[in-house]
Amino acid sequence: TGNPYHEFLRSWRSQLTKEEVFQQLGIPVSEAKTILFAPDPLSNAGGSEKFGTDEVAILALLLEALGEIGKPNQLLIKAHPNQSMEYLKTRLKNLPKNVQVHLVPPEKDALLNDLIQHADLVAGMFSSLLIEAELLGAKTLRILCGITIPDPLSAKNNCCLALDKAELNNQLKCF
């Protein structure tokens, strides 16, 4: 890529076990699949009016799809530093019974690469975390359901895409 940090990530490997990472994050280790979700704070920049959707609508679709699939999942949310946590938490009520949700504390960002490598799937919209996850060898999924702008990352990564709810369900069934 020409980016020195990206080159570093290509060969970086976690020295911690999943159990050690989760313990340091204060998150219980589970047999369920782990999805790391990195929402973009679209609500800060015009939200649904400008982009056709926002991070809370995407989170709602993700939770709904996981609920419909029915398999146990652990959803870890790594919010952007500019994210309104109160706005994001508005969708964290009445969760599907098969999904455990945990917020990754911002003060634990030093463990982010470890968390990416131990996640079964890294999901988001436009976050640079998705590019870093690909470089670290993680499975990635970009959820662009309802997005009405041209995709700014279309030429920059190889993530799987979900452009509508049916694709989202299908992608989540396959990981």
mmCIF file of N, CA, C and O in Angstrom, residues 114-175:
data_model
loop_
_atom_site.group_PDB
_atom_site.id
_atom_site.type_symbol
_atom_site.label_atom_id
_atom_site.label_comp_id
_atom_site.label_asym_id
_atom_site.label_seq_id
_atom_site.Cartn_x
_atom_site.Cartn_y
_atom_site.Cartn_z
ATOM 1 N N ASP A 114 -5.154 -6.915 18.445
ATOM 2 C CA ASP A 114 -5.372 -8.244 19.030
ATOM 3 C C ASP A 114 -6.833 -8.657 18.872
ATOM 4 O O ASP A 114 -7.134 -9.791 18.500
ATOM 5 N N LEU A 115 -7.732 -7.722 19.153
ATOM 6 C CA LEU A 115 -9.160 -8.006 19.057
ATOM 7 C C LEU A 115 -9.549 -8.336 17.621
ATOM 8 O O LEU A 115 -10.298 -9.280 17.374
ATOM 9 N N ILE A 116 -9.014 -7.592 16.673
ATOM 10 C CA ILE A 116 -9.291 -7.861 15.260
ATOM 11 C C ILE A 116 -8.870 -9.283 14.912
ATOM 12 O O ILE A 116 -9.615 -10.022 14.267
ATOM 13 N N GLN A 117 -7.690 -9.685 15.334
ATOM 14 C CA GLN A 117 -7.203 -11.020 14.980
ATOM 15 C C GLN A 117 -7.979 -12.134 15.657
ATOM 16 O O GLN A 117 -8.042 -13.241 15.130
ATOM 17 N N HIS A 118 -8.598 -11.859 16.783
ATOM 18 C CA HIS A 118 -9.350 -12.904 17.478
ATOM 19 C C HIS A 118 -10.841 -12.878 17.158
ATOM 20 O O HIS A 118 -11.576 -13.770 17.592
ATOM 21 N N ALA A 119 -11.302 -11.881 16.406
ATOM 22 C CA ALA A 119 -12.706 -11.826 16.003
ATOM 23 C C ALA A 119 -12.934 -12.806 14.850
ATOM 24 O O ALA A 119 -12.054 -13.038 14.029
ATOM 25 N N ASP A 120 -14.129 -13.372 14.801
ATOM 26 C CA ASP A 120 -14.486 -14.250 13.687
ATOM 27 C C ASP A 120 -14.872 -13.442 12.450
ATOM 28 O O ASP A 120 -14.759 -13.924 11.330
ATOM 29 N N LEU A 121 -15.318 -12.198 12.669
ATOM 30 C CA LEU A 121 -15.717 -11.324 11.576
ATOM 31 C C LEU A 121 -15.569 -9.879 12.050
ATOM 32 O O LEU A 121 -15.890 -9.564 13.198
ATOM 33 N N VAL A 122 -15.080 -9.022 11.161
ATOM 34 C CA VAL A 122 -15.012 -7.583 11.428
ATOM 35 C C VAL A 122 -15.967 -6.913 10.438
ATOM 36 O O VAL A 122 -15.841 -7.110 9.229
ATOM 37 N N ALA A 123 -16.929 -6.154 10.961
ATOM 38 C CA ALA A 123 -17.956 -5.536 10.117
ATOM 39 C C ALA A 123 -17.984 -4.034 10.331
ATOM 40 O O ALA A 123 -17.636 -3.531 11.399
ATOM 41 N N GLY A 124 -18.408 -3.333 9.294
ATOM 42 C CA GLY A 124 -18.532 -1.879 9.363
ATOM 43 C C GLY A 124 -19.025 -1.342 8.039
ATOM 44 O O GLY A 124 -19.507 -2.100 7.181
ATOM 45 N N MET A 125 -18.857 -0.043 7.858
ATOM 46 C CA MET A 125 -19.305 0.607 6.622
ATOM 47 C C MET A 125 -18.094 1.116 5.842
ATOM 48 O O MET A 125 -17.728 0.553 4.823
ATOM 49 N N PHE A 126 -17.492 2.203 6.334
ATOM 50 C CA PHE A 126 -16.371 2.846 5.643
ATOM 51 C C PHE A 126 -15.124 2.935 6.516
ATOM 52 O O PHE A 126 -14.136 3.530 6.110
ATOM 53 N N SER A 127 -15.156 2.395 7.694
ATOM 54 C CA SER A 127 -14.081 2.567 8.666
ATOM 55 C C SER A 127 -12.735 2.077 8.141
ATOM 56 O O SER A 127 -12.633 1.012 7.526
ATOM 57 N N SER A 128 -11.697 2.853 8.423
ATOM 58 C CA SER A 128 -10.338 2.413 8.071
ATOM 59 C C SER A 128 -9.964 1.157 8.853
ATOM 60 O O SER A 128 -9.065 0.421 8.465
ATOM 61 N N LEU A 129 -10.689 0.882 9.937
ATOM 62 C CA LEU A 129 -10.466 -0.343 10.695
ATOM 63 C C LEU A 129 -10.690 -1.573 9.811
ATOM 64 O O LEU A 129 -10.026 -2.590 9.981
ATOM 65 N N LEU A 130 -11.584 -1.474 8.830
ATOM 66 C CA LEU A 130 -11.822 -2.593 7.916
ATOM 67 C C LEU A 130 -10.608 -2.864 7.039
ATOM 68 O O LEU A 130 -10.270 -4.012 6.767
ATOM 69 N N ILE A 131 -9.949 -1.820 6.596
ATOM 70 C CA ILE A 131 -8.731 -1.979 5.795
ATOM 71 C C ILE A 131 -7.643 -2.614 6.651
ATOM 72 O O ILE A 131 -6.953 -3.542 6.227
ATOM 73 N N GLU A 132 -7.501 -2.138 7.879
ATOM 74 C CA GLU A 132 -6.507 -2.713 8.786
ATOM 75 C C GLU A 132 -6.836 -4.165 9.094
ATOM 76 O O GLU A 132 -5.941 -5.011 9.166
ATOM 77 N N ALA A 133 -8.124 -4.481 9.258
ATOM 78 C CA ALA A 133 -8.524 -5.863 9.525
ATOM 79 C C ALA A 133 -8.146 -6.774 8.363
ATOM 80 O O ALA A 133 -7.662 -7.891 8.570
ATOM 81 N N GLU A 134 -8.350 -6.311 7.144
ATOM 82 C CA GLU A 134 -7.940 -7.108 5.982
ATOM 83 C C GLU A 134 -6.441 -7.365 5.995
ATOM 84 O O GLU A 134 -5.994 -8.475 5.714
ATOM 85 N N LEU A 135 -5.662 -6.328 6.309
ATOM 86 C CA LEU A 135 -4.207 -6.480 6.348
ATOM 87 C C LEU A 135 -3.774 -7.460 7.435
ATOM 88 O O LEU A 135 -2.766 -8.144 7.292
ATOM 89 N N LEU A 136 -4.566 -7.533 8.501
ATOM 90 C CA LEU A 136 -4.283 -8.470 9.592
ATOM 91 C C LEU A 136 -4.813 -9.877 9.304
ATOM 92 O O LEU A 136 -4.643 -10.779 10.106
ATOM 93 N N GLY A 137 -5.468 -10.044 8.174
ATOM 94 C CA GLY A 137 -5.958 -11.370 7.784
ATOM 95 C C GLY A 137 -7.330 -11.723 8.304
ATOM 96 O O GLY A 137 -7.741 -12.886 8.256
ATOM 97 N N ALA A 138 -8.078 -10.748 8.802
ATOM 98 C CA ALA A 138 -9.412 -11.015 9.346
ATOM 99 C C ALA A 138 -10.451 -11.089 8.234
ATOM 100 O O ALA A 138 -10.303 -10.468 7.185
ATOM 101 N N LYS A 139 -11.526 -11.832 8.491
ATOM 102 C CA LYS A 139 -12.684 -11.824 7.597
ATOM 103 C C LYS A 139 -13.404 -10.500 7.814
ATOM 104 O O LYS A 139 -13.617 -10.090 8.958
ATOM 105 N N THR A 140 -13.774 -9.845 6.718
ATOM 106 C CA THR A 140 -14.401 -8.532 6.828
ATOM 107 C C THR A 140 -15.695 -8.466 6.026
ATOM 108 O O THR A 140 -15.855 -9.149 5.023
ATOM 109 N N LEU A 141 -16.594 -7.620 6.503
ATOM 110 C CA LEU A 141 -17.885 -7.420 5.856
ATOM 111 C C LEU A 141 -18.247 -5.953 5.949
ATOM 112 O O LEU A 141 -18.287 -5.384 7.044
ATOM 113 N N ARG A 142 -18.490 -5.351 4.789
ATOM 114 C CA ARG A 142 -18.961 -3.969 4.753
ATOM 115 C C ARG A 142 -20.475 -3.996 4.566
ATOM 116 O O ARG A 142 -20.975 -4.601 3.633
ATOM 117 N N ILE A 143 -21.174 -3.322 5.474
ATOM 118 C CA ILE A 143 -22.633 -3.273 5.447
ATOM 119 C C ILE A 143 -23.035 -1.908 4.905
ATOM 120 O O ILE A 143 -22.901 -0.894 5.586
ATOM 121 N N LEU A 144 -23.500 -1.896 3.657
ATOM 122 C CA LEU A 144 -23.825 -0.643 2.982
ATOM 123 C C LEU A 144 -25.303 -0.556 2.618
ATOM 124 O O LEU A 144 -25.687 0.161 1.700
ATOM 125 N N CYS A 145 -26.139 -1.266 3.347
ATOM 126 C CA CYS A 145 -27.583 -1.256 3.104
ATOM 127 C C CYS A 145 -28.122 0.167 3.255
ATOM 128 O O CYS A 145 -27.933 0.789 4.292
ATOM 129 N N GLY A 146 -28.753 0.674 2.208
ATOM 130 C CA GLY A 146 -29.362 1.995 2.255
ATOM 131 C C GLY A 146 -28.441 3.149 1.911
ATOM 132 O O GLY A 146 -28.887 4.289 1.826
ATOM 133 N N ILE A 147 -27.161 2.907 1.722
ATOM 134 C CA ILE A 147 -26.217 3.985 1.391
ATOM 135 C C ILE A 147 -26.563 4.548 0.015
ATOM 136 O O ILE A 147 -26.730 3.795 -0.945
ATOM 137 N N THR A 148 -26.666 5.862 -0.070
ATOM 138 C CA THR A 148 -27.060 6.496 -1.329
ATOM 139 C C THR A 148 -25.931 7.296 -1.984
ATOM 140 O O THR A 148 -26.159 7.958 -2.988
ATOM 141 N N ILE A 149 -24.720 7.218 -1.442
ATOM 142 C CA ILE A 149 -23.582 7.923 -2.036
ATOM 143 C C ILE A 149 -22.670 6.907 -2.707
ATOM 144 O O ILE A 149 -22.727 5.719 -2.391
ATOM 145 N N PRO A 150 -21.819 7.350 -3.627
ATOM 146 C CA PRO A 150 -20.841 6.423 -4.203
ATOM 147 C C PRO A 150 -19.933 5.868 -3.092
ATOM 148 O O PRO A 150 -19.593 6.575 -2.143
ATOM 149 N N ASP A 151 -19.555 4.626 -3.227
ATOM 150 C CA ASP A 151 -18.734 3.952 -2.233
ATOM 151 C C ASP A 151 -17.295 4.484 -2.283
ATOM 152 O O ASP A 151 -16.581 4.231 -3.249
ATOM 153 N N PRO A 152 -16.847 5.196 -1.253
ATOM 154 C CA PRO A 152 -15.498 5.754 -1.280
ATOM 155 C C PRO A 152 -14.386 4.710 -1.134
ATOM 156 O O PRO A 152 -13.229 5.001 -1.406
ATOM 157 N N LEU A 153 -14.734 3.518 -0.729
ATOM 158 C CA LEU A 153 -13.707 2.481 -0.547
ATOM 159 C C LEU A 153 -13.754 1.400 -1.617
ATOM 160 O O LEU A 153 -13.047 0.403 -1.507
ATOM 161 N N SER A 154 -14.545 1.581 -2.639
ATOM 162 C CA SER A 154 -14.744 0.509 -3.619
ATOM 163 C C SER A 154 -13.443 0.004 -4.231
ATOM 164 O O SER A 154 -13.312 -1.181 -4.517
ATOM 165 N N ALA A 155 -12.467 0.867 -4.419
ATOM 166 C CA ALA A 155 -11.206 0.440 -5.039
ATOM 167 C C ALA A 155 -10.116 0.157 -4.017
ATOM 168 O O ALA A 155 -9.010 -0.215 -4.378
ATOM 169 N N LYS A 156 -10.425 0.309 -2.734
ATOM 170 C CA LYS A 156 -9.378 0.229 -1.723
ATOM 171 C C LYS A 156 -9.367 -1.041 -0.888
ATOM 172 O O LYS A 156 -8.482 -1.240 -0.092
ATOM 173 N N ASN A 157 -10.376 -1.872 -1.014
ATOM 174 C CA ASN A 157 -10.348 -3.086 -0.199
ATOM 175 C C ASN A 157 -11.094 -4.221 -0.879
ATOM 176 O O ASN A 157 -11.740 -4.049 -1.888
ATOM 177 N N ASN A 158 -10.970 -5.386 -0.279
ATOM 178 C CA ASN A 158 -11.565 -6.601 -0.835
ATOM 179 C C ASN A 158 -12.617 -7.198 0.087
ATOM 180 O O ASN A 158 -12.885 -8.377 0.037
ATOM 181 N N CYS A 159 -13.197 -6.383 0.957
ATOM 182 C CA CYS A 159 -14.212 -6.867 1.892
ATOM 183 C C CYS A 159 -15.404 -7.460 1.143
ATOM 184 O O CYS A 159 -15.717 -7.057 0.033
ATOM 185 N N CYS A 160 -16.081 -8.378 1.802
ATOM 186 C CA CYS A 160 -17.387 -8.811 1.317
ATOM 187 C C CYS A 160 -18.344 -7.640 1.519
ATOM 188 O O CYS A 160 -18.183 -6.854 2.447
ATOM 189 N N LEU A 161 -19.326 -7.541 0.644
ATOM 190 C CA LEU A 161 -20.293 -6.447 0.712
ATOM 191 C C LEU A 161 -21.698 -6.971 0.958
ATOM 192 O O LEU A 161 -22.065 -8.018 0.431
ATOM 193 N N ALA A 162 -22.454 -6.214 1.735
ATOM 194 C CA ALA A 162 -23.883 -6.461 1.883
ATOM 195 C C ALA A 162 -24.570 -5.154 1.523
ATOM 196 O O ALA A 162 -24.456 -4.170 2.246
ATOM 197 N N LEU A 163 -25.239 -5.145 0.372
ATOM 198 C CA LEU A 163 -25.900 -3.937 -0.114
ATOM 199 C C LEU A 163 -27.383 -3.899 0.245
ATOM 200 O O LEU A 163 -28.019 -2.866 0.095
ATOM 201 N N ASP A 164 -27.907 -5.034 0.708
ATOM 202 C CA ASP A 164 -29.296 -5.075 1.151
ATOM 203 C C ASP A 164 -29.427 -6.136 2.240
ATOM 204 O O ASP A 164 -28.491 -6.868 2.546
ATOM 205 N N LYS A 165 -30.609 -6.195 2.841
ATOM 206 C CA LYS A 165 -30.828 -7.093 3.984
ATOM 207 C C LYS A 165 -30.637 -8.561 3.613
ATOM 208 O O LYS A 165 -30.073 -9.329 4.389
ATOM 209 N N ALA A 166 -31.073 -8.962 2.418
ATOM 210 C CA ALA A 166 -30.918 -10.361 2.006
ATOM 211 C C ALA A 166 -29.438 -10.730 1.905
ATOM 212 O O ALA A 166 -29.032 -11.797 2.360
ATOM 213 N N GLU A 167 -28.634 -9.834 1.321
ATOM 214 C CA GLU A 167 -27.188 -10.088 1.241
ATOM 215 C C GLU A 167 -26.562 -10.128 2.630
ATOM 216 O O GLU A 167 -25.670 -10.939 2.886
ATOM 217 N N LEU A 168 -27.009 -9.254 3.506
ATOM 218 C CA LEU A 168 -26.486 -9.239 4.875
ATOM 219 C C LEU A 168 -26.765 -10.575 5.560
ATOM 220 O O LEU A 168 -25.866 -11.183 6.141
ATOM 221 N N ASN A 169 -28.004 -11.031 5.481
ATOM 222 C CA ASN A 169 -28.351 -12.331 6.081
ATOM 223 C C ASN A 169 -27.491 -13.445 5.488
ATOM 224 O O ASN A 169 -26.978 -14.302 6.219
ATOM 225 N N ASN A 170 -27.347 -13.446 4.185
ATOM 226 C CA ASN A 170 -26.557 -14.488 3.512
ATOM 227 C C ASN A 170 -25.092 -14.448 3.952
ATOM 228 O O ASN A 170 -24.499 -15.483 4.247
ATOM 229 N N GLN A 171 -24.508 -13.262 3.992
ATOM 230 C CA GLN A 171 -23.104 -13.140 4.415
ATOM 231 C C GLN A 171 -22.914 -13.611 5.863
ATOM 232 O O GLN A 171 -21.940 -14.280 6.180
ATOM 233 N N LEU A 172 -23.853 -13.257 6.730
ATOM 234 C CA LEU A 172 -23.735 -13.654 8.142
ATOM 235 C C LEU A 172 -23.931 -15.136 8.339
ATOM 236 O O LEU A 172 -23.333 -15.738 9.235
ATOM 237 N N LYS A 173 -24.734 -15.787 7.502
ATOM 238 C CA LYS A 173 -24.918 -17.236 7.590
ATOM 239 C C LYS A 173 -23.647 -17.967 7.208
ATOM 240 O O LYS A 173 -23.409 -19.081 7.675
ATOM 241 N N CYS A 174 -22.841 -17.360 6.362
ATOM 242 C CA CYS A 174 -21.657 -18.023 5.813
ATOM 243 C C CYS A 174 -20.391 -17.874 6.638
ATOM 244 O O CYS A 174 -19.408 -18.539 6.371
ATOM 245 N N PHE A 175 -20.368 -16.992 7.628
ATOM 246 C CA PHE A 175 -19.101 -16.814 8.341
ATOM 247 C C PHE A 175 -18.963 -17.784 9.486
ATOM 248 O O PHE A 175 -19.875 -18.362 9.974
#
